[in-house]
Amino acid sequence: MPTSNGASGGAERRPSRTSKIVPVADRSEILAALESRLGHVFRSRELLDDALTHRSWANEAGGVSHYERIEFLGDAVLGLVTADWLFELHAGRAEGELSLRKSMLVSEDALASYATKIALGEGLRLGAGEERSGGRLKASLLADVLEALFGAVYLDAGFEAARRVVRAYLESASELPLEQRAVDPKTTLQEQVQARGWPLPVYSVVEESGPDHDKIFTVEVRIRGDLAGRGIGRTKKGAEQAAAGGALAVLDSLPASLASEASAASVVSAASPESVASVDGPQEAPSDSSAG
């Protein structure tokens, strides 16, 4: 079984005095309650702590792991379990409908809503700045950490345990009718592209700038190879949402058949940097490189 991402054992290191310090006994009770709501008791509390630790807390404490590597794994676990669950639940449904349902179930809104339901924010370890900015209630952060928890369960007890935890989430998230769930620009773009019978949009990061703790990402989205939109955000997912919003604005101008060089050039002009959209708000979250 894989192990944690290098967290150190022993006594817990603590960040600056301006961070929220929770007594060890109280934190143990908080984590036990969270495990109960999540549906998994960790063999390794260290893994659970890693999944609940924000980079800001780790930077202030020094030598402490944070959730981002485990989130990468959890995102993959979530995607596989969701696809398997939908394939089993909706036998005979078309790929396009399955993809749309999957995109909604793994969306930031759905993940953050469930994270709030299980009071995930109570267990977070945040640095002083993130604490002051309301990180415990931030949708993008809650969604990321929930994915990290899925990854931590996999590391702690294997795929079947992770499947049980993710399926509990999916059953909760699927209680709302499909049409009542929040639809973001990426989902809307995917739906409209599929309605035209085109391949799914492809997203790629074309630029990263800024220090590690304050990155700015630039993402382009291409539809059938044509540049359709470009977006900027403080996370890859946020930039993808912005790019999708830009693509929606010019979608009707895309040629119905494969574009010629001239028509492709006109699309690039329509999505030029001068008209780049940006996302800095609650749509942000870590990301994969393709739709769905």
PDB file of C-alpha atoms in Angstrom:
ATOM      1  CA  MET A   1       0.000   0.000   0.000  1.00  0.00           C
ATOM      2  CA  PRO A   2       1.362   3.463  -0.860  1.00  0.00           C
ATOM      3  CA  THR A   3       2.370   5.688   2.021  1.00  0.00           C
ATOM      4  CA  SER A   4       1.928   9.337   2.954  1.00  0.00           C
ATOM      5  CA  ASN A   5       3.657  12.124   1.058  1.00  0.00           C
ATOM      6  CA  GLY A   6       6.576  12.457   3.405  1.00  0.00           C
ATOM      7  CA  ALA A   7       4.969  13.889   6.521  1.00  0.00           C
ATOM      8  CA  SER A   8       7.189  13.825   9.551  1.00  0.00           C
ATOM      9  CA  GLY A   9       6.118  11.894  12.631  1.00  0.00           C
ATOM     10  CA  GLY A  10       6.534  12.743  16.277  1.00  0.00           C
ATOM     11  CA  ALA A  11       5.255  15.840  18.019  1.00  0.00           C
ATOM     12  CA  GLU A  12       3.057  18.108  15.954  1.00  0.00           C
ATOM     13  CA  ARG A  13       4.801  21.241  14.717  1.00  0.00           C
ATOM     14  CA  ARG A  14       2.818  24.411  14.973  1.00  0.00           C
ATOM     15  CA  PRO A  15       2.678  27.559  12.857  1.00  0.00           C
ATOM     16  CA  SER A  16       2.827  31.147  14.018  1.00  0.00           C
ATOM     17  CA  ARG A  17       0.844  32.362  17.006  1.00  0.00           C
ATOM     18  CA  THR A  18      -1.579  34.148  14.685  1.00  0.00           C
ATOM     19  CA  SER A  19      -2.812  30.825  13.272  1.00  0.00           C
ATOM     20  CA  LYS A  20      -5.721  29.055  14.924  1.00  0.00           C
ATOM     21  CA  ILE A  21      -4.213  26.574  17.393  1.00  0.00           C
ATOM     22  CA  VAL A  22      -6.513  23.759  18.487  1.00  0.00           C
ATOM     23  CA  PRO A  23      -5.510  21.813  21.626  1.00  0.00           C
ATOM     24  CA  VAL A  24      -4.438  18.252  20.804  1.00  0.00           C
ATOM     25  CA  ALA A  25      -7.271  16.672  22.812  1.00  0.00           C
ATOM     26  CA  ASP A  26      -9.884  18.884  21.145  1.00  0.00           C
ATOM     27  CA  ARG A  27      -8.439  18.208  17.689  1.00  0.00           C
ATOM     28  CA  SER A  28      -8.559  14.473  18.332  1.00  0.00           C
ATOM     29  CA  GLU A  29     -12.270  14.775  19.064  1.00  0.00           C
ATOM     30  CA  ILE A  30     -12.803  16.892  15.942  1.00  0.00           C
ATOM     31  CA  LEU A  31     -11.036  14.329  13.757  1.00  0.00           C
ATOM     32  CA  ALA A  32     -12.945  11.420  15.293  1.00  0.00           C
ATOM     33  CA  ALA A  33     -16.240  13.173  14.560  1.00  0.00           C
ATOM     34  CA  LEU A  34     -15.115  13.914  11.000  1.00  0.00           C
ATOM     35  CA  GLU A  35     -14.129  10.261  10.479  1.00  0.00           C
ATOM     36  CA  SER A  36     -17.600   9.224  11.613  1.00  0.00           C
ATOM     37  CA  ARG A  37     -19.301  11.586   9.163  1.00  0.00           C
ATOM     38  CA  LEU A  38     -16.939  10.569   6.353  1.00  0.00           C
ATOM     39  CA  GLY A  39     -17.512   6.870   6.997  1.00  0.00           C
ATOM     40  CA  HIS A  40     -13.896   5.811   7.508  1.00  0.00           C
ATOM     41  CA  VAL A  41     -11.716   5.508  10.614  1.00  0.00           C
ATOM     42  CA  PHE A  42      -8.090   6.064   9.647  1.00  0.00           C
ATOM     43  CA  ARG A  43      -5.408   3.610  10.650  1.00  0.00           C
ATOM     44  CA  SER A  44      -2.947   6.475  10.144  1.00  0.00           C
ATOM     45  CA  ARG A  45      -4.031   9.786  11.674  1.00  0.00           C
ATOM     46  CA  GLU A  46      -0.939  11.246  10.017  1.00  0.00           C
ATOM     47  CA  LEU A  47      -2.544  10.678   6.611  1.00  0.00           C
ATOM     48  CA  LEU A  48      -5.744  12.333   7.785  1.00  0.00           C
ATOM     49  CA  ASP A  49      -3.785  15.323   9.085  1.00  0.00           C
ATOM     50  CA  ASP A  50      -1.901  15.607   5.784  1.00  0.00           C
ATOM     51  CA  ALA A  51      -5.179  15.679   3.865  1.00  0.00           C
ATOM     52  CA  LEU A  52      -6.508  18.460   6.115  1.00  0.00           C
ATOM     53  CA  THR A  53      -3.375  20.637   6.056  1.00  0.00           C
ATOM     54  CA  HIS A  54      -3.258  23.697   3.804  1.00  0.00           C
ATOM     55  CA  ARG A  55       0.019  24.795   2.235  1.00  0.00           C
ATOM     56  CA  SER A  56      -0.105  28.013   4.303  1.00  0.00           C
ATOM     57  CA  TRP A  57      -0.088  26.036   7.574  1.00  0.00           C
ATOM     58  CA  ALA A  58       2.708  23.776   6.322  1.00  0.00           C
ATOM     59  CA  ASN A  59       4.818  26.792   5.309  1.00  0.00           C
ATOM     60  CA  GLU A  60       4.421  28.405   8.727  1.00  0.00           C
ATOM     61  CA  ALA A  61       5.068  25.177  10.636  1.00  0.00           C
ATOM     62  CA  GLY A  62       8.033  24.053   8.531  1.00  0.00           C
ATOM     63  CA  GLY A  63       8.759  20.463   7.526  1.00  0.00           C
ATOM     64  CA  VAL A  64       5.078  19.508   7.408  1.00  0.00           C
ATOM     65  CA  SER A  65       3.204  17.943   4.484  1.00  0.00           C
ATOM     66  CA  HIS A  66       0.037  19.439   3.007  1.00  0.00           C
ATOM     67  CA  TYR A  67      -2.902  18.115   1.014  1.00  0.00           C
ATOM     68  CA  GLU A  68      -1.962  18.949  -2.581  1.00  0.00           C
ATOM     69  CA  ARG A  69      -0.168  15.714  -3.531  1.00  0.00           C
ATOM     70  CA  ILE A  70      -2.881  13.573  -1.954  1.00  0.00           C
ATOM     71  CA  GLU A  71      -5.538  15.670  -3.702  1.00  0.00           C
ATOM     72  CA  PHE A  72      -3.966  14.705  -7.049  1.00  0.00           C
ATOM     73  CA  LEU A  73      -4.521  11.054  -6.157  1.00  0.00           C
ATOM     74  CA  GLY A  74      -7.990  11.675  -4.737  1.00  0.00           C
ATOM     75  CA  ASP A  75      -9.092  13.418  -7.928  1.00  0.00           C
ATOM     76  CA  ALA A  76      -8.228  10.251  -9.875  1.00  0.00           C
ATOM     77  CA  VAL A  77     -10.018   8.009  -7.354  1.00  0.00           C
ATOM     78  CA  LEU A  78     -13.104  10.238  -7.487  1.00  0.00           C
ATOM     79  CA  GLY A  79     -13.131  10.201 -11.292  1.00  0.00           C
ATOM     80  CA  LEU A  80     -12.850   6.417 -11.557  1.00  0.00           C
ATOM     81  CA  VAL A  81     -15.440   5.634  -8.880  1.00  0.00           C
ATOM     82  CA  THR A  82     -17.859   8.198 -10.326  1.00  0.00           C
ATOM     83  CA  ALA A  83     -17.524   6.822 -13.861  1.00  0.00           C
ATOM     84  CA  ASP A  84     -17.984   3.251 -12.603  1.00  0.00           C
ATOM     85  CA  TRP A  85     -21.007   4.237 -10.493  1.00  0.00           C
ATOM     86  CA  LEU A  86     -22.702   6.067 -13.377  1.00  0.00           C
ATOM     87  CA  PHE A  87     -21.952   3.249 -15.828  1.00  0.00           C
ATOM     88  CA  GLU A  88     -23.604   0.776 -13.460  1.00  0.00           C
ATOM     89  CA  LEU A  89     -26.506   3.018 -12.434  1.00  0.00           C
ATOM     90  CA  HIS A  90     -27.450   4.302 -15.896  1.00  0.00           C
ATOM     91  CA  ALA A  91     -27.105   1.250 -18.128  1.00  0.00           C
ATOM     92  CA  GLY A  92     -27.961   2.085 -21.714  1.00  0.00           C
ATOM     93  CA  ARG A  93     -27.511   5.856 -21.326  1.00  0.00           C
ATOM     94  CA  ALA A  94     -25.466   7.621 -24.005  1.00  0.00           C
ATOM     95  CA  GLU A  95     -21.854   8.623 -23.338  1.00  0.00           C
ATOM     96  CA  GLY A  96     -22.756  12.295 -23.613  1.00  0.00           C
ATOM     97  CA  GLU A  97     -25.304  12.112 -20.801  1.00  0.00           C
ATOM     98  CA  LEU A  98     -22.937  10.091 -18.614  1.00  0.00           C
ATOM     99  CA  SER A  99     -20.192  12.684 -19.176  1.00  0.00           C
ATOM    100  CA  LEU A 100     -22.555  15.515 -18.278  1.00  0.00           C
ATOM    101  CA  ARG A 101     -23.673  13.792 -15.078  1.00  0.00           C
ATOM    102  CA  LYS A 102     -20.072  13.026 -14.159  1.00  0.00           C
ATOM    103  CA  SER A 103     -18.986  16.632 -14.678  1.00  0.00           C
ATOM    104  CA  MET A 104     -21.703  17.805 -12.303  1.00  0.00           C
ATOM    105  CA  LEU A 105     -20.936  15.196  -9.644  1.00  0.00           C
ATOM    106  CA  VAL A 106     -17.227  16.080  -9.591  1.00  0.00           C
ATOM    107  CA  SER A 107     -17.822  19.840  -9.794  1.00  0.00           C
ATOM    108  CA  GLU A 108     -16.543  22.256  -7.173  1.00  0.00           C
ATOM    109  CA  ASP A 109     -20.087  23.166  -6.147  1.00  0.00           C
ATOM    110  CA  ALA A 110     -21.092  19.551  -5.495  1.00  0.00           C
ATOM    111  CA  LEU A 111     -17.889  18.709  -3.628  1.00  0.00           C
ATOM    112  CA  ALA A 112     -17.973  21.876  -1.519  1.00  0.00           C
ATOM    113  CA  SER A 113     -21.627  21.299  -0.635  1.00  0.00           C
ATOM    114  CA  TYR A 114     -20.866  17.810   0.696  1.00  0.00           C
ATOM    115  CA  ALA A 115     -17.747  19.063   2.490  1.00  0.00           C
ATOM    116  CA  THR A 116     -19.947  21.613   4.255  1.00  0.00           C
ATOM    117  CA  LYS A 117     -22.507  18.912   5.085  1.00  0.00           C
ATOM    118  CA  ILE A 118     -19.879  16.810   6.885  1.00  0.00           C
ATOM    119  CA  ALA A 119     -18.354  19.918   8.555  1.00  0.00           C
ATOM    120  CA  LEU A 120     -14.986  19.284   6.926  1.00  0.00           C
ATOM    121  CA  GLY A 121     -13.866  22.861   7.602  1.00  0.00           C
ATOM    122  CA  GLU A 122     -13.686  22.193  11.344  1.00  0.00           C
ATOM    123  CA  GLY A 123     -10.710  19.887  10.833  1.00  0.00           C
ATOM    124  CA  LEU A 124      -8.643  22.117   8.532  1.00  0.00           C
ATOM    125  CA  ARG A 125      -5.172  23.324   9.515  1.00  0.00           C
ATOM    126  CA  LEU A 126      -4.776  26.791   7.992  1.00  0.00           C
ATOM    127  CA  GLY A 127      -2.059  29.417   8.146  1.00  0.00           C
ATOM    128  CA  ALA A 128      -2.782  32.828   9.628  1.00  0.00           C
ATOM    129  CA  GLY A 129      -3.550  34.565   6.337  1.00  0.00           C
ATOM    130  CA  GLU A 130      -5.813  31.815   5.051  1.00  0.00           C
ATOM    131  CA  GLU A 131      -7.609  31.731   8.408  1.00  0.00           C
ATOM    132  CA  ARG A 132      -8.250  35.491   8.289  1.00  0.00           C
ATOM    133  CA  SER A 133      -9.534  35.287   4.709  1.00  0.00           C
ATOM    134  CA  GLY A 134     -12.218  32.762   5.666  1.00  0.00           C
ATOM    135  CA  GLY A 135     -10.532  29.664   4.263  1.00  0.00           C
ATOM    136  CA  ARG A 136     -12.691  27.304   6.327  1.00  0.00           C
ATOM    137  CA  LEU A 137     -15.717  28.402   4.317  1.00  0.00           C
ATOM    138  CA  LYS A 138     -14.031  28.789   0.922  1.00  0.00           C
ATOM    139  CA  ALA A 139     -15.741  26.534  -1.627  1.00  0.00           C
ATOM    140  CA  SER A 140     -12.644  25.905  -3.734  1.00  0.00           C
ATOM    141  CA  LEU A 141     -10.579  24.925  -0.686  1.00  0.00           C
ATOM    142  CA  LEU A 142     -13.286  22.646   0.720  1.00  0.00           C
ATOM    143  CA  ALA A 143     -13.662  20.892  -2.637  1.00  0.00           C
ATOM    144  CA  ASP A 144      -9.905  20.365  -2.902  1.00  0.00           C
ATOM    145  CA  VAL A 145      -9.616  18.970   0.617  1.00  0.00           C
ATOM    146  CA  LEU A 146     -12.532  16.587   0.108  1.00  0.00           C
ATOM    147  CA  GLU A 147     -10.684  15.164  -2.899  1.00  0.00           C
ATOM    148  CA  ALA A 148      -7.584  14.901  -0.718  1.00  0.00           C
ATOM    149  CA  LEU A 149      -9.597  12.946   1.854  1.00  0.00           C
ATOM    150  CA  PHE A 150     -10.661  10.498  -0.856  1.00  0.00           C
ATOM    151  CA  GLY A 151      -6.994  10.056  -1.733  1.00  0.00           C
ATOM    152  CA  ALA A 152      -6.053   9.643   1.925  1.00  0.00           C
ATOM    153  CA  VAL A 153      -8.649   6.901   2.407  1.00  0.00           C
ATOM    154  CA  TYR A 154      -7.172   5.075  -0.590  1.00  0.00           C
ATOM    155  CA  LEU A 155      -3.664   5.350   0.841  1.00  0.00           C
ATOM    156  CA  ASP A 156      -4.866   4.305   4.279  1.00  0.00           C
ATOM    157  CA  ALA A 157      -7.012   1.281   3.425  1.00  0.00           C
ATOM    158  CA  GLY A 158      -7.062   0.620  -0.316  1.00  0.00           C
ATOM    159  CA  PHE A 159      -9.435   1.064  -3.209  1.00  0.00           C
ATOM    160  CA  GLU A 160     -12.505  -0.693  -1.797  1.00  0.00           C
ATOM    161  CA  ALA A 161     -12.507   1.550   1.271  1.00  0.00           C
ATOM    162  CA  ALA A 162     -12.114   4.602  -0.953  1.00  0.00           C
ATOM    163  CA  ARG A 163     -14.922   3.370  -3.196  1.00  0.00           C
ATOM    164  CA  ARG A 164     -17.289   3.113  -0.199  1.00  0.00           C
ATOM    165  CA  VAL A 165     -16.483   6.642   0.936  1.00  0.00           C
ATOM    166  CA  VAL A 166     -16.790   8.135  -2.558  1.00  0.00           C
ATOM    167  CA  ARG A 167     -20.045   6.288  -3.216  1.00  0.00           C
ATOM    168  CA  ALA A 168     -21.512   7.728  -0.018  1.00  0.00           C
ATOM    169  CA  TYR A 169     -20.633  11.152  -1.406  1.00  0.00           C
ATOM    170  CA  LEU A 170     -22.134  10.330  -4.825  1.00  0.00           C
ATOM    171  CA  GLU A 171     -25.391   9.121  -3.313  1.00  0.00           C
ATOM    172  CA  SER A 172     -25.684  12.359  -1.368  1.00  0.00           C
ATOM    173  CA  ALA A 173     -24.692  14.563  -4.311  1.00  0.00           C
ATOM    174  CA  SER A 174     -27.107  12.830  -6.692  1.00  0.00           C
ATOM    175  CA  GLU A 175     -30.169  13.500  -4.532  1.00  0.00           C
ATOM    176  CA  LEU A 176     -30.880  16.737  -6.410  1.00  0.00           C
ATOM    177  CA  PRO A 177     -32.441  16.365  -9.880  1.00  0.00           C
ATOM    178  CA  LEU A 178     -29.889  16.911 -12.637  1.00  0.00           C
ATOM    179  CA  GLU A 179     -31.547  20.116 -13.840  1.00  0.00           C
ATOM    180  CA  GLN A 180     -31.393  21.693 -10.360  1.00  0.00           C
ATOM    181  CA  ARG A 181     -27.630  21.389  -9.933  1.00  0.00           C
ATOM    182  CA  ALA A 182     -25.374  24.358 -10.533  1.00  0.00           C
ATOM    183  CA  VAL A 183     -23.994  24.487 -14.070  1.00  0.00           C
ATOM    184  CA  ASP A 184     -20.628  26.171 -14.577  1.00  0.00           C
ATOM    185  CA  PRO A 185     -19.127  27.467 -17.859  1.00  0.00           C
ATOM    186  CA  LYS A 186     -17.110  24.270 -18.449  1.00  0.00           C
ATOM    187  CA  THR A 187     -20.219  22.122 -18.094  1.00  0.00           C
ATOM    188  CA  THR A 188     -22.269  24.431 -20.312  1.00  0.00           C
ATOM    189  CA  LEU A 189     -19.563  24.461 -22.985  1.00  0.00           C
ATOM    190  CA  GLN A 190     -19.255  20.674 -22.886  1.00  0.00           C
ATOM    191  CA  GLU A 191     -23.022  20.276 -23.215  1.00  0.00           C
ATOM    192  CA  GLN A 192     -23.253  22.659 -26.166  1.00  0.00           C
ATOM    193  CA  VAL A 193     -20.256  21.131 -27.939  1.00  0.00           C
ATOM    194  CA  GLN A 194     -21.694  17.626 -27.555  1.00  0.00           C
ATOM    195  CA  ALA A 195     -25.060  18.831 -28.860  1.00  0.00           C
ATOM    196  CA  ARG A 196     -23.246  19.792 -32.075  1.00  0.00           C
ATOM    197  CA  GLY A 197     -21.714  16.332 -32.307  1.00  0.00           C
ATOM    198  CA  TRP A 198     -18.167  17.642 -31.791  1.00  0.00           C
ATOM    199  CA  PRO A 199     -15.375  16.115 -29.675  1.00  0.00           C
ATOM    200  CA  LEU A 200     -14.978  17.380 -26.103  1.00  0.00           C
ATOM    201  CA  PRO A 201     -13.082  20.653 -25.573  1.00  0.00           C
ATOM    202  CA  VAL A 202      -9.400  20.261 -24.712  1.00  0.00           C
ATOM    203  CA  TYR A 203      -7.821  22.525 -22.064  1.00  0.00           C
ATOM    204  CA  SER A 204      -4.113  23.241 -21.710  1.00  0.00           C
ATOM    205  CA  VAL A 205      -2.042  25.457 -19.424  1.00  0.00           C
ATOM    206  CA  VAL A 206       0.011  27.762 -21.638  1.00  0.00           C
ATOM    207  CA  GLU A 207       1.581  29.967 -18.966  1.00  0.00           C
ATOM    208  CA  GLU A 208       2.280  30.022 -15.230  1.00  0.00           C
ATOM    209  CA  SER A 209       3.541  33.122 -13.458  1.00  0.00           C
ATOM    210  CA  GLY A 210       4.072  34.357  -9.923  1.00  0.00           C
ATOM    211  CA  PRO A 211       5.566  32.726  -6.812  1.00  0.00           C
ATOM    212  CA  ASP A 212       4.528  29.238  -5.697  1.00  0.00           C
ATOM    213  CA  HIS A 213       2.130  30.565  -3.067  1.00  0.00           C
ATOM    214  CA  ASP A 214       0.415  33.006  -5.465  1.00  0.00           C
ATOM    215  CA  LYS A 215       0.441  31.448  -8.941  1.00  0.00           C
ATOM    216  CA  ILE A 216      -1.406  32.880 -11.920  1.00  0.00           C
ATOM    217  CA  PHE A 217      -2.411  30.355 -14.608  1.00  0.00           C
ATOM    218  CA  THR A 218      -3.286  31.023 -18.237  1.00  0.00           C
ATOM    219  CA  VAL A 219      -5.319  28.291 -19.933  1.00  0.00           C
ATOM    220  CA  GLU A 220      -6.429  27.882 -23.537  1.00  0.00           C
ATOM    221  CA  VAL A 221      -9.379  25.781 -24.645  1.00  0.00           C
ATOM    222  CA  ARG A 222      -9.501  24.277 -28.119  1.00  0.00           C
ATOM    223  CA  ILE A 223     -12.509  22.834 -29.891  1.00  0.00           C
ATOM    224  CA  ARG A 224     -11.673  20.463 -32.749  1.00  0.00           C
ATOM    225  CA  GLY A 225      -8.189  21.922 -32.734  1.00  0.00           C
ATOM    226  CA  ASP A 226      -9.355  25.540 -32.997  1.00  0.00           C
ATOM    227  CA  LEU A 227      -8.448  28.033 -30.281  1.00  0.00           C
ATOM    228  CA  ALA A 228     -11.819  29.025 -28.835  1.00  0.00           C
ATOM    229  CA  GLY A 229     -11.004  30.799 -25.574  1.00  0.00           C
ATOM    230  CA  ARG A 230      -8.326  31.809 -23.132  1.00  0.00           C
ATOM    231  CA  GLY A 231      -8.702  32.414 -19.405  1.00  0.00           C
ATOM    232  CA  ILE A 232      -6.648  33.530 -16.420  1.00  0.00           C
ATOM    233  CA  GLY A 233      -7.117  32.439 -12.815  1.00  0.00           C
ATOM    234  CA  ARG A 234      -5.335  31.753  -9.546  1.00  0.00           C
ATOM    235  CA  THR A 235      -5.920  28.024 -10.012  1.00  0.00           C
ATOM    236  CA  LYS A 236      -5.947  25.818 -13.102  1.00  0.00           C
ATOM    237  CA  LYS A 237      -9.641  25.065 -12.686  1.00  0.00           C
ATOM    238  CA  GLY A 238     -10.448  28.736 -12.285  1.00  0.00           C
ATOM    239  CA  ALA A 239      -8.527  29.550 -15.471  1.00  0.00           C
ATOM    240  CA  GLU A 240     -10.328  26.718 -17.273  1.00  0.00           C
ATOM    241  CA  GLN A 241     -13.693  28.141 -16.208  1.00  0.00           C
ATOM    242  CA  ALA A 242     -12.666  31.543 -17.531  1.00  0.00           C
ATOM    243  CA  ALA A 243     -11.477  30.016 -20.809  1.00  0.00           C
ATOM    244  CA  ALA A 244     -14.755  28.121 -21.154  1.00  0.00           C
ATOM    245  CA  GLY A 245     -16.675  31.351 -20.586  1.00  0.00           C
ATOM    246  CA  GLY A 246     -14.692  33.004 -23.373  1.00  0.00           C
ATOM    247  CA  ALA A 247     -15.331  30.053 -25.674  1.00  0.00           C
ATOM    248  CA  LEU A 248     -19.077  30.214 -25.023  1.00  0.00           C
ATOM    249  CA  ALA A 249     -19.051  33.835 -26.184  1.00  0.00           C
ATOM    250  CA  VAL A 250     -17.621  32.876 -29.591  1.00  0.00           C
ATOM    251  CA  LEU A 251     -19.042  29.357 -29.943  1.00  0.00           C
ATOM    252  CA  ASP A 252     -21.561  30.309 -32.616  1.00  0.00           C
ATOM    253  CA  SER A 253     -18.776  31.818 -34.732  1.00  0.00           C
ATOM    254  CA  LEU A 254     -16.913  28.505 -34.936  1.00  0.00           C
ATOM    255  CA  PRO A 255     -17.372  26.862 -38.363  1.00  0.00           C
ATOM    256  CA  ALA A 256     -19.689  23.866 -38.514  1.00  0.00           C
ATOM    257  CA  SER A 257     -17.033  21.805 -40.296  1.00  0.00           C
ATOM    258  CA  LEU A 258     -13.310  21.599 -39.665  1.00  0.00           C
ATOM    259  CA  ALA A 259     -11.973  25.138 -39.784  1.00  0.00           C
ATOM    260  CA  SER A 260      -9.757  26.467 -42.526  1.00  0.00           C
ATOM    261  CA  GLU A 261      -6.629  28.400 -41.584  1.00  0.00           C
ATOM    262  CA  ALA A 262      -8.464  31.665 -42.233  1.00  0.00           C
ATOM    263  CA  SER A 263     -11.433  30.821 -40.001  1.00  0.00           C
ATOM    264  CA  ALA A 264      -9.130  29.518 -37.275  1.00  0.00           C
ATOM    265  CA  ALA A 265      -7.240  32.819 -37.352  1.00  0.00           C
ATOM    266  CA  SER A 266     -10.479  34.725 -36.841  1.00  0.00           C
ATOM    267  CA  VAL A 267     -11.278  32.615 -33.777  1.00  0.00           C
ATOM    268  CA  VAL A 268      -7.832  33.336 -32.325  1.00  0.00           C
ATOM    269  CA  SER A 269      -8.483  37.038 -32.801  1.00  0.00           C
ATOM    270  CA  ALA A 270     -11.856  36.749 -31.044  1.00  0.00           C
ATOM    271  CA  ALA A 271     -10.159  35.127 -28.066  1.00  0.00           C
ATOM    272  CA  SER A 272      -7.095  37.352 -28.084  1.00  0.00           C
ATOM    273  CA  PRO A 273      -5.337  38.375 -24.837  1.00  0.00           C
ATOM    274  CA  GLU A 274      -6.999  41.785 -24.998  1.00  0.00           C
ATOM    275  CA  SER A 275     -10.350  40.091 -24.311  1.00  0.00           C
ATOM    276  CA  VAL A 276      -9.111  37.450 -21.883  1.00  0.00           C
ATOM    277  CA  ALA A 277     -11.540  36.549 -19.086  1.00  0.00           C
ATOM    278  CA  SER A 278     -10.267  36.056 -15.554  1.00  0.00           C
ATOM    279  CA  VAL A 279     -11.508  34.112 -12.548  1.00  0.00           C
ATOM    280  CA  ASP A 280     -10.380  34.925  -9.025  1.00  0.00           C
ATOM    281  CA  GLY A 281     -13.496  33.974  -7.101  1.00  0.00           C
ATOM    282  CA  PRO A 282     -15.192  30.841  -5.814  1.00  0.00           C
ATOM    283  CA  GLN A 283     -14.980  28.943  -9.109  1.00  0.00           C
ATOM    284  CA  GLU A 284     -11.323  28.125  -8.406  1.00  0.00           C
ATOM    285  CA  ALA A 285     -10.034  24.588  -7.709  1.00  0.00           C
ATOM    286  CA  PRO A 286      -7.086  22.230  -8.741  1.00  0.00           C
ATOM    287  CA  SER A 287      -7.669  20.509 -12.144  1.00  0.00           C
ATOM    288  CA  ASP A 288      -7.233  17.926 -14.797  1.00  0.00           C
ATOM    289  CA  SER A 289      -6.375  18.875 -18.387  1.00  0.00           C
ATOM    290  CA  SER A 290      -9.534  17.798 -20.199  1.00  0.00           C
ATOM    291  CA  ALA A 291     -13.262  18.305 -19.891  1.00  0.00           C
ATOM    292  CA  GLY A 292     -15.514  15.930 -17.956  1.00  0.00           C
TER     293      GLY A 292
END
